[in-house]
XYZ file of N, CA and C in Angstrom:
294
model
N 162.767 99.728 -25.075
C 163.432 99.784 -23.719
C 164.021 98.493 -23.069
N 165.337 98.557 -22.283
C 165.644 97.610 -21.749
C 164.783 97.091 -20.639
N 165.503 95.910 -20.019
C 164.909 95.309 -19.000
C 164.580 96.171 -17.524
N 163.667 96.670 -16.780
C 163.799 97.199 -15.942
C 164.201 96.344 -14.822
N 165.244 97.180 -13.472
C 166.053 96.460 -12.455
C 164.694 96.183 -11.542
N 164.184 95.664 -11.031
C 163.153 95.522 -9.968
C 163.727 95.133 -8.505
N 165.264 95.384 -8.582
C 165.724 94.913 -7.127
C 165.252 96.091 -6.418
N 165.071 95.514 -5.044
C 164.443 96.763 -3.801
C 166.049 97.452 -3.225
N 167.282 97.103 -3.335
C 168.435 97.185 -3.388
C 169.337 97.253 -4.195
N 170.106 98.181 -4.962
C 170.945 97.793 -5.861
C 172.106 97.105 -5.562
N 172.650 96.580 -6.633
C 173.667 95.604 -6.281
C 175.094 96.414 -6.626
N 176.136 95.870 -6.177
C 177.746 96.370 -6.325
C 178.339 95.651 -7.020
N 179.197 96.080 -8.067
C 179.846 94.769 -9.105
C 181.311 94.696 -8.112
N 181.102 93.106 -8.015
C 182.317 92.611 -7.288
C 183.081 91.600 -8.047
N 183.807 91.015 -7.833
C 184.826 89.934 -8.167
C 185.506 89.316 -6.967
N 184.530 88.408 -6.243
C 185.273 87.820 -4.713
C 185.044 86.191 -5.045
N 186.052 85.599 -4.586
C 186.200 84.092 -4.693
C 184.940 83.580 -3.420
N 184.414 82.761 -3.861
C 183.608 82.324 -3.066
C 183.632 80.801 -2.948
N 182.613 80.539 -2.183
C 182.497 78.897 -1.892
C 181.117 78.386 -1.432
N 180.203 77.548 -2.527
C 178.778 77.386 -1.827
C 178.862 76.211 -1.261
N 178.327 76.053 0.389
C 178.450 75.098 0.949
C 177.069 74.658 1.103
N 176.628 72.951 1.340
C 175.692 72.700 1.302
C 175.380 72.636 2.991
N 173.869 72.675 3.050
C 173.225 72.803 4.765
C 174.351 71.896 5.372
N 174.444 70.407 4.825
C 174.657 69.088 5.723
C 176.386 69.271 5.929
N 177.076 70.499 4.704
C 178.052 71.072 4.865
C 179.445 69.083 4.057
N 178.356 68.721 3.493
C 179.345 67.450 2.511
C 179.412 68.334 1.118
N 178.835 69.137 0.585
C 179.104 69.614 -0.473
C 179.494 70.854 -0.801
N 180.802 70.707 -1.754
C 181.281 72.596 -1.513
C 181.800 72.920 -2.944
N 181.477 73.998 -3.306
C 181.376 74.170 -4.974
C 182.179 75.685 -5.231
N 183.044 75.738 -5.907
C 183.741 76.969 -5.902
C 182.941 77.908 -7.129
N 183.461 78.924 -6.642
C 182.214 80.109 -7.827
C 183.016 81.557 -6.874
N 181.769 82.298 -7.960
C 182.773 83.815 -8.075
C 181.432 84.845 -7.703
N 181.803 86.106 -6.909
C 180.802 86.665 -6.975
C 180.680 87.681 -7.898
N 180.033 87.762 -8.974
C 179.940 89.262 -9.621
C 179.688 90.532 -9.255
N 177.845 90.267 -8.499
C 178.065 91.241 -7.983
C 177.087 91.184 -6.940
N 176.862 91.914 -5.930
C 176.596 92.205 -4.369
C 175.240 92.792 -3.958
N 174.666 92.603 -2.842
C 173.911 94.102 -2.443
C 173.689 93.171 -1.065
N 172.790 94.150 -0.032
C 173.058 93.437 1.348
C 171.907 92.368 1.282
N 170.751 92.050 0.176
C 169.844 91.019 -0.140
C 170.243 89.844 -0.777
N 171.283 90.405 -1.531
C 171.328 88.655 -2.493
C 173.010 89.164 -3.371
N 172.648 88.265 -4.472
C 174.227 88.385 -4.676
C 173.980 87.776 -6.373
N 174.938 87.379 -7.606
C 175.235 87.078 -8.419
C 175.882 86.115 -8.117
N 176.285 85.287 -8.392
C 177.015 84.224 -8.040
C 177.278 83.260 -9.907
N 178.642 83.363 -10.078
C 179.189 82.318 -11.390
C 179.740 81.000 -10.666
N 178.947 79.811 -11.646
C 179.653 78.645 -11.365
C 180.205 77.774 -12.543
N 180.735 76.712 -12.747
C 181.157 75.897 -13.335
C 179.293 74.774 -13.712
N 178.951 74.445 -12.979
C 177.783 73.608 -13.137
C 176.605 74.201 -12.390
N 175.759 74.770 -12.922
C 174.660 75.481 -12.456
C 173.665 74.227 -11.904
N 173.510 73.379 -12.550
C 172.267 72.495 -12.136
C 173.038 71.485 -10.410
N 174.249 72.093 -10.725
C 174.778 71.335 -9.031
C 174.852 72.170 -7.951
N 174.344 73.969 -7.781
C 173.851 74.172 -6.805
C 172.729 74.096 -6.503
N 172.916 73.705 -4.714
C 171.413 73.071 -3.444
C 170.852 74.219 -3.977
N 169.338 74.466 -3.548
C 167.895 74.956 -3.579
C 168.869 75.920 -3.002
N 168.985 75.362 -1.070
C 169.273 76.277 0.261
C 170.852 76.256 0.149
N 171.890 76.922 0.301
C 172.992 76.384 1.071
C 173.334 77.855 1.876
N 174.904 77.938 1.963
C 175.700 78.712 3.340
C 176.611 79.739 1.723
N 177.041 80.715 1.664
C 177.760 81.448 0.874
C 178.826 81.801 1.588
N 179.852 81.522 1.202
C 181.208 81.262 2.258
C 182.275 82.430 1.384
N 182.690 83.496 1.983
C 183.359 84.325 1.513
C 184.700 84.517 1.800
N 185.650 83.916 0.800
C 187.003 83.716 1.653
C 187.846 84.942 2.382
N 187.719 86.145 1.470
C 187.642 87.457 1.656
C 187.850 87.623 3.225
N 186.530 87.457 3.850
C 186.266 87.946 4.897
C 186.373 87.134 5.650
N 186.426 85.315 5.285
C 185.999 84.241 6.823
C 184.538 84.293 7.299
N 183.579 84.430 6.209
C 182.284 84.975 6.676
C 181.010 83.984 5.674
N 179.936 83.667 6.174
C 179.052 82.900 5.512
C 177.819 83.529 5.787
N 176.853 83.390 4.707
C 175.375 83.708 4.575
C 174.749 83.201 4.175
N 173.580 82.412 5.149
C 172.339 81.747 4.568
C 171.979 82.147 2.733
N 171.545 81.484 1.760
C 171.198 81.829 0.951
C 170.084 80.628 0.069
N 169.486 81.735 -0.661
C 168.571 80.336 -1.313
C 168.745 80.767 -2.974
N 168.461 79.847 -4.136
C 168.480 80.603 -5.257
C 166.728 80.963 -5.469
N 167.626 82.056 -6.622
C 166.585 82.722 -7.396
C 166.009 82.813 -8.408
N 166.942 82.297 -9.414
C 167.058 82.352 -10.789
C 168.036 81.682 -10.944
N 168.604 80.749 -11.989
C 169.430 80.341 -12.857
C 169.759 80.371 -14.357
N 170.799 80.960 -14.465
C 170.525 81.150 -16.144
C 171.737 81.296 -16.730
N 172.248 80.123 -17.619
C 173.557 79.721 -18.110
C 174.861 79.463 -16.939
N 175.987 80.086 -16.476
C 176.354 79.834 -15.547
C 176.309 80.805 -14.599
N 175.567 81.226 -13.946
C 175.122 82.084 -13.287
C 174.245 81.870 -12.353
N 174.136 82.041 -11.224
C 173.319 81.630 -10.275
C 172.794 83.314 -9.571
N 171.176 83.453 -8.933
C 170.939 84.899 -8.374
C 170.625 84.054 -7.311
N 171.386 84.595 -5.797
C 170.495 84.390 -4.714
C 170.396 85.308 -3.962
N 169.071 84.798 -3.216
C 168.718 85.999 -2.181
C 169.477 85.194 -1.007
N 169.431 86.319 0.086
C 170.287 86.023 1.444
C 169.465 86.228 2.314
N 168.977 84.825 2.946
C 168.195 84.488 4.040
C 168.362 84.873 5.596
N 169.839 85.278 5.487
C 170.172 85.232 7.010
C 171.865 86.696 6.928
N 171.988 86.609 7.993
C 172.685 87.892 8.446
C 173.932 87.383 7.958
N 175.093 88.237 7.646
C 176.803 87.345 7.913
C 176.554 87.612 8.874
N 177.897 86.125 9.026
C 178.494 85.864 10.594
C 179.687 85.173 10.338
N 180.578 84.908 11.291
C 181.997 84.498 11.089
C 181.783 82.952 10.828
N 182.484 82.518 10.194
C 182.469 81.080 9.286
C 183.085 80.410 10.544
N 182.166 79.133 10.381
C 182.600 78.192 11.566
C 184.000 77.470 10.938
N 184.805 77.136 12.305
C 186.328 76.221 11.559
C 186.212 75.556 10.605
N 185.129 74.703 10.451
C 184.970 73.640 9.648
C 185.127 74.624 8.175
N 184.486 75.439 8.217
C 184.073 75.919 6.832
C 185.514 76.601 6.300
N 186.281 77.199 7.448
C 187.628 77.800 7.240
C 188.354 76.927 6.682
N 188.269 75.916 6.786
C 189.106 74.533 6.897
C 189.409 74.498 4.942
N 188.367 75.227 3.990
C 188.373 74.828 2.980
C 188.998 75.895 2.216
N 189.512 77.314 2.506
C 189.623 78.138 2.131
C 191.131 77.958 1.495
N 191.623 78.719 0.467
C 192.602 78.400 -0.635
C 193.727 79.196 -0.011
């Protein structure tokens, strides 16, 4: 039998451009969101080790940020749990939009 999905809320498959922004706004890491729910997401990055334990996830498509924490790391993927509600990105973070 396969691995049972223990998530409380099912995640939707997506492909969104995003950025991981450290709490002090000094480190910014490009990433892609592969699946997402109201409670968390799976993020793809080049170097998983560079992702801080706590950060803001900036979604370029709608100029919003969510506070997040790392739950797991595997290969080039990071599972995150959201610790706050979605909110408009502050102007400083919006500057990083491509």
